[in-house]
CSV table of C-alpha atoms and ligand atoms in Angstrom, one decimal:
chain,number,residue,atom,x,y,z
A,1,UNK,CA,8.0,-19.6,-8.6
A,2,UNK,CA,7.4,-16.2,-9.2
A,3,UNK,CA,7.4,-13.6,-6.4
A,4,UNK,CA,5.0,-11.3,-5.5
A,5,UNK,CA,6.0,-8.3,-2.8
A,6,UNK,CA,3.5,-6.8,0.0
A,7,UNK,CA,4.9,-3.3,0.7
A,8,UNK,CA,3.7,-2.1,4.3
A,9,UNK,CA,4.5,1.2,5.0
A,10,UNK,CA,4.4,1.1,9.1
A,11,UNK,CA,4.5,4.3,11.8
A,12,UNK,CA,4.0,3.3,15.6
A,13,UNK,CA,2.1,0.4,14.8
A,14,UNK,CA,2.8,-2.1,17.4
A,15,UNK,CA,-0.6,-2.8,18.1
A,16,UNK,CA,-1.4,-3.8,14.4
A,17,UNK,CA,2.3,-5.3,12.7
A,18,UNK,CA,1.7,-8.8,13.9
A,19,UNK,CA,-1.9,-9.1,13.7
A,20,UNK,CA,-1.7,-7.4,10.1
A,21,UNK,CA,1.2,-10.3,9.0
A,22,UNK,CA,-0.5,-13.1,10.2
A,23,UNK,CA,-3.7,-12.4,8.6
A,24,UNK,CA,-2.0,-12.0,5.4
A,25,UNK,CA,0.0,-15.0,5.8
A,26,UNK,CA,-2.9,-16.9,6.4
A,27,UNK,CA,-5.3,-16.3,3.4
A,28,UNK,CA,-2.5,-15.8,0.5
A,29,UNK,CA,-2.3,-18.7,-2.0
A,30,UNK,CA,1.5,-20.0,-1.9
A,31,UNK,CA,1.2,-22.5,-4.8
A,32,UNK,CA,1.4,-20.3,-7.3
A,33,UNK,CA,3.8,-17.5,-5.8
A,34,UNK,CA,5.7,-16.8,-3.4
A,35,UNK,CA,5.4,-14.1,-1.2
A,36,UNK,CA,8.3,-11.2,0.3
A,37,UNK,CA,6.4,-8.9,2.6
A,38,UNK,CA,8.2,-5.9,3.6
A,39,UNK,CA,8.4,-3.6,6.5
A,40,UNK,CA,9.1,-0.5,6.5
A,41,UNK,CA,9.4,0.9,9.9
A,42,UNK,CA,9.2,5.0,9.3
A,43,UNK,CA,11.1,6.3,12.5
A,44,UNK,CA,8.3,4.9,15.2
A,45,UNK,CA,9.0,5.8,18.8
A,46,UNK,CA,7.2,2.5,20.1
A,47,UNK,CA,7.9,-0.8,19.8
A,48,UNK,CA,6.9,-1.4,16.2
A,49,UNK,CA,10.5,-2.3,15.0
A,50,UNK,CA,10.7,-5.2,17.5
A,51,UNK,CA,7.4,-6.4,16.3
A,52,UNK,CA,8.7,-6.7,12.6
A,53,UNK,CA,11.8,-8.4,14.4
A,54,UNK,CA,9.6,-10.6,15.6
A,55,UNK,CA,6.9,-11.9,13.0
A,56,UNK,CA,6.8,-15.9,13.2
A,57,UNK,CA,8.1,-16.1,9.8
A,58,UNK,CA,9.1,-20.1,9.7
A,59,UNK,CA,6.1,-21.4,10.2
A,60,UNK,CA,4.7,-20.1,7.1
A,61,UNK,CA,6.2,-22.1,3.5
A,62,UNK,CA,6.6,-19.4,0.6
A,63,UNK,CA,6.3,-16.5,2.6
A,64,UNK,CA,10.0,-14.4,3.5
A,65,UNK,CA,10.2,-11.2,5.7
A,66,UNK,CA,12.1,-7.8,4.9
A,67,UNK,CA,12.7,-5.7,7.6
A,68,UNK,CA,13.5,-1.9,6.8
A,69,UNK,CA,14.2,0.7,9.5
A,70,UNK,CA,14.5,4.6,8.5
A,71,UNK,CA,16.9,6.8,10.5
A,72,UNK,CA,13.7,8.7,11.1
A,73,UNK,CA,10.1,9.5,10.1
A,74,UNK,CA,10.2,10.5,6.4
A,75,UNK,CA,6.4,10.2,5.9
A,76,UNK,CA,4.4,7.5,4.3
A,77,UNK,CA,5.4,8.6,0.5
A,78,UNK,CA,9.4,8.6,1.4
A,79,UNK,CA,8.2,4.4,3.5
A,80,UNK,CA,6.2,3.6,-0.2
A,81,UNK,CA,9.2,4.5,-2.3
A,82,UNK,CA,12.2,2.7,0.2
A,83,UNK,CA,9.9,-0.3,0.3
A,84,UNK,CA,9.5,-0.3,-3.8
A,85,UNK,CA,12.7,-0.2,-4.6
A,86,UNK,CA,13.6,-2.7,-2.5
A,87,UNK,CA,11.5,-5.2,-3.7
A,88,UNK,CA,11.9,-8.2,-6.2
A,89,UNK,CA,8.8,-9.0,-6.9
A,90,UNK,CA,7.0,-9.4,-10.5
A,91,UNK,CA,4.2,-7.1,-8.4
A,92,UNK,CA,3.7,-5.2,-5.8
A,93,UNK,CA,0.7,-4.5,-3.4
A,94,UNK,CA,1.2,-1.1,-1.3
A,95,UNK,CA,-1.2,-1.4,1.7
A,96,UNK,CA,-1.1,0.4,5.2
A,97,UNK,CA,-0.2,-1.4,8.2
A,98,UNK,CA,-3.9,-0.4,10.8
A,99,UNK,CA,-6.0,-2.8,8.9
A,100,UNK,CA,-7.9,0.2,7.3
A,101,UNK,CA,-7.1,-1.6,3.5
A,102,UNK,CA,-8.7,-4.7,4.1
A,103,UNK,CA,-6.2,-7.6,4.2
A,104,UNK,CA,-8.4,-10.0,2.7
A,105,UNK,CA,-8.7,-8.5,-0.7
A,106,UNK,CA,-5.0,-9.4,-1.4
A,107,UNK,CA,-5.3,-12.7,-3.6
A,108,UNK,CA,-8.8,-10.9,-5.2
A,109,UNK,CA,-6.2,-8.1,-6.3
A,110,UNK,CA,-3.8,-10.9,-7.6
A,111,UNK,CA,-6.5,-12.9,-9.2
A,112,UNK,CA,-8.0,-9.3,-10.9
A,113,UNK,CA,-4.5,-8.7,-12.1
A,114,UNK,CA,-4.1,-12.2,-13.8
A,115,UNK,CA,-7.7,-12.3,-14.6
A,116,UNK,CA,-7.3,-8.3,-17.1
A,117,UNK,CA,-4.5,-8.5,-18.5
A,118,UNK,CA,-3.8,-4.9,-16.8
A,119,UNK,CA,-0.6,-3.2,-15.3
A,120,UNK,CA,-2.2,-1.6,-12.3
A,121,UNK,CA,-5.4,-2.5,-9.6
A,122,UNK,CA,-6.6,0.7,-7.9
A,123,UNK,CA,-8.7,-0.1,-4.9
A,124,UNK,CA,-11.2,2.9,-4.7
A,125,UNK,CA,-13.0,3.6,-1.5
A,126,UNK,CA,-16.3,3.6,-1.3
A,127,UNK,CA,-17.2,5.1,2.0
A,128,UNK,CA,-14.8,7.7,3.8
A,129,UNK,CA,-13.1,7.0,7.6
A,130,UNK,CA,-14.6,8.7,10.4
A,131,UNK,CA,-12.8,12.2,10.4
A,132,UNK,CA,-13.6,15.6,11.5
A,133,UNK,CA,-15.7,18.1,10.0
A,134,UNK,CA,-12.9,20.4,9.5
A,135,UNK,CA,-10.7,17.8,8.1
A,136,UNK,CA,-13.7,17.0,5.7
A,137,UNK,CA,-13.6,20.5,4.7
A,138,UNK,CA,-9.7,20.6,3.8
A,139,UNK,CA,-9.9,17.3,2.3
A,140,UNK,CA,-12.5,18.8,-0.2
A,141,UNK,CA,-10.9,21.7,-1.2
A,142,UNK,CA,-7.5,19.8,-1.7
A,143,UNK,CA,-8.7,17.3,-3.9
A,144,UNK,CA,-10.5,20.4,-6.3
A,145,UNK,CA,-7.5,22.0,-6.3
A,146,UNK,CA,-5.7,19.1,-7.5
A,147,UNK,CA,-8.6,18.4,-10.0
A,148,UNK,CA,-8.4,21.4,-11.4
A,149,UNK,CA,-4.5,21.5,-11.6
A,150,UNK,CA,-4.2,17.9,-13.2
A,151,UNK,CA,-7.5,17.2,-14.2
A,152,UNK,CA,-6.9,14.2,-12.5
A,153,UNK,CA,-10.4,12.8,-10.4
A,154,UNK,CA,-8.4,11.1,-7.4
A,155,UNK,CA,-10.5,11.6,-4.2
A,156,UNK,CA,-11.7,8.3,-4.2
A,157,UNK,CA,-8.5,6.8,-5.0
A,158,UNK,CA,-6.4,5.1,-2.1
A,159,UNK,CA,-2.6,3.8,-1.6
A,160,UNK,CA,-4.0,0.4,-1.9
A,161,UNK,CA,-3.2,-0.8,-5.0
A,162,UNK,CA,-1.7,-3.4,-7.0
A,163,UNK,CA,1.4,-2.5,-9.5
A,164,UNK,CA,3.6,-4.6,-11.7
A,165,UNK,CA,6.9,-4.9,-12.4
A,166,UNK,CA,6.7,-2.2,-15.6
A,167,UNK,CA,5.0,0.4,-13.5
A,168,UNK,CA,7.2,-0.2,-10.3
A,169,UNK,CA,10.5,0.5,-12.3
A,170,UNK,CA,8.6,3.6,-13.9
A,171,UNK,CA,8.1,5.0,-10.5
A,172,UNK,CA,10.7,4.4,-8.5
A,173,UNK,CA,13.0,5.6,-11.5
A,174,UNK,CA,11.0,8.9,-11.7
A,175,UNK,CA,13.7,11.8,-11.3
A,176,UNK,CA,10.6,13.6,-8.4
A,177,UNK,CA,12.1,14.3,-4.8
A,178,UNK,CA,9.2,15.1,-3.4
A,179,UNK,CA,6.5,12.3,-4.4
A,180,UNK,CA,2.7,12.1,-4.2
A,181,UNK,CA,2.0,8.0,-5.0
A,182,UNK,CA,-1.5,7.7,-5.9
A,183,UNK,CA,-1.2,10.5,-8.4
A,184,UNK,CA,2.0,9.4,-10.1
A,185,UNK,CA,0.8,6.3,-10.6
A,186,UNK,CA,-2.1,7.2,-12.1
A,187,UNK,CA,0.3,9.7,-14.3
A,188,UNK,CA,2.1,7.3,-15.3
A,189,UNK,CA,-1.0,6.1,-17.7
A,190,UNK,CA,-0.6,2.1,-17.3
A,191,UNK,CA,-3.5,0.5,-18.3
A,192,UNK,CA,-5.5,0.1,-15.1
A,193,UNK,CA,-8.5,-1.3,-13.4
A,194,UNK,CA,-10.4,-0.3,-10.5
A,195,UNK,CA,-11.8,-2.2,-7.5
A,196,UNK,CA,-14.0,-1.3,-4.6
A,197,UNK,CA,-13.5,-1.6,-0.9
A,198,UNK,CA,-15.0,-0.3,2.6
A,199,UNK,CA,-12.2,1.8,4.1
A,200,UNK,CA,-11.9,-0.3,7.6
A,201,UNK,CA,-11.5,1.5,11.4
A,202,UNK,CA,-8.4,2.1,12.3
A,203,UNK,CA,-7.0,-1.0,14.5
B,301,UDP,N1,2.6,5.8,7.9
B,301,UDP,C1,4.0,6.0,7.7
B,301,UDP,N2,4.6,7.1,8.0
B,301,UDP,C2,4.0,8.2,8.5
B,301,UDP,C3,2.6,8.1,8.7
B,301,UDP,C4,1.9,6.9,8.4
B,301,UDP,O1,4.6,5.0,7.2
B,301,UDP,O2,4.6,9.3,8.7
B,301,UDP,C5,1.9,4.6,7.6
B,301,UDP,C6,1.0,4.1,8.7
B,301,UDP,O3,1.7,3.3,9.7
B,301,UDP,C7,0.0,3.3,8.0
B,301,UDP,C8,-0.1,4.1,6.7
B,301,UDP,O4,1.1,4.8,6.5
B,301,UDP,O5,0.4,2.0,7.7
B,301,UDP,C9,-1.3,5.1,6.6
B,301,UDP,O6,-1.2,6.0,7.7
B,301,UDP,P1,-2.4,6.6,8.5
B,301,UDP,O7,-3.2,5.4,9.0
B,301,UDP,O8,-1.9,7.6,9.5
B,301,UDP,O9,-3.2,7.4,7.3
B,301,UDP,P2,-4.7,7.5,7.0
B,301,UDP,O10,-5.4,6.2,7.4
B,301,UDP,O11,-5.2,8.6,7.8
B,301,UDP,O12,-4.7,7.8,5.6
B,302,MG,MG1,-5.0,4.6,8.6
């Protein structure tokens, strides 16, 4: 059966590992794949890592559990890029940990995927989180600059996403040290589709 990997990038989340796993667990089809979820527990200071230890993995058929703990926190992009390249998967879904990407889009990602023909699924938000004004502000002006630098329109664009096997090996074989995911994989000019979603509060 072929595989498909659930990369969850994870810093001080205790309060959301275990409800984030057994929501997933719960709606993804397991006759047609199987599913590897993996952890990836960027240097939290609370109990997240025993949480990932913990998941009640046996009860669920087709579903496996990799844990992976960094020696510290590396950031989000450094978690994405461990938890890629340790993945087996024919695909991979990146999707944060606090419930913001909503869990229950998963097997619409997987059907959209099947369904196009397509390398890549983007999910694109629709609304932004709450955040401050001056964050607004910054957030703005970033994503100009970065228009105007790549001509590449990403402020919509999320870590959420769905990528296969040829565009995982791309990007985790890309020779960058210091990596900005939703841009690169864009870059990398995969035929892609795009998908719309409510950005969630943060649990
Ligand atoms: N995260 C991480 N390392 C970090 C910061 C965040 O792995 O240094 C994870 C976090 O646990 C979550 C995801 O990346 O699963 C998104 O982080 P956050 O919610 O802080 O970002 P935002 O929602 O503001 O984009
Ligand atoms: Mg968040």
């Amino acid at each position: 059966m072929k595989k498909i990997s659930i990369i969850i990038p994870c810093h001080n989340e205790e309060d959301s590992v275990t409800r984030f796993f057994d929501t997933a667990a719960s709606i993804v089809n397991v006759k047609e794949f199987s599913y590897e979820f993996i952890f990836i527990d960027d240097g939290s200071n609370d109990t997240t890592w025993s949480k990932i230890l913990n998941l009640d993995v046996n009860s669920k058929s087709g579903i496996s559990v990799k844990g992976i703990k960094l020696t510290k926190n590396f950031g989000k992009e450094a978690a994405i890029h461990t938890g890629l390249s340790e993945s087996s998967g024919v695909t991979a879904i990146t999707i944060d940990c606090d419930l913001q990407h909503p869990v229950e889009m998963i097997p619409k990602l997987i059907e959209t995927w099947q369904q196009n023909n397509i390398n890549i699924v983007h999910c694109i938000r629709t609304n932004r989180p709450k955040e401050s004004f001056l964050k607004k502000i910054v957030t703005n002006i970033y994503y100009k600059i970065l228009n105007a630098a790549t001509g590449m329109d990403l402020r919509h664009y999320t870590d959420f996403k769905l990528i296969d096997r040829n565009v995982i090996d791309t990007y985790i074989n890309l020779p960058e040290q210091s990596r900005f995911y939703k841009g690169l994989i864009s870059w990398t000019g995969y035929s892609s589709i795009n998908m719309d979603f409510d950005v969630e509060e943060r649990c």
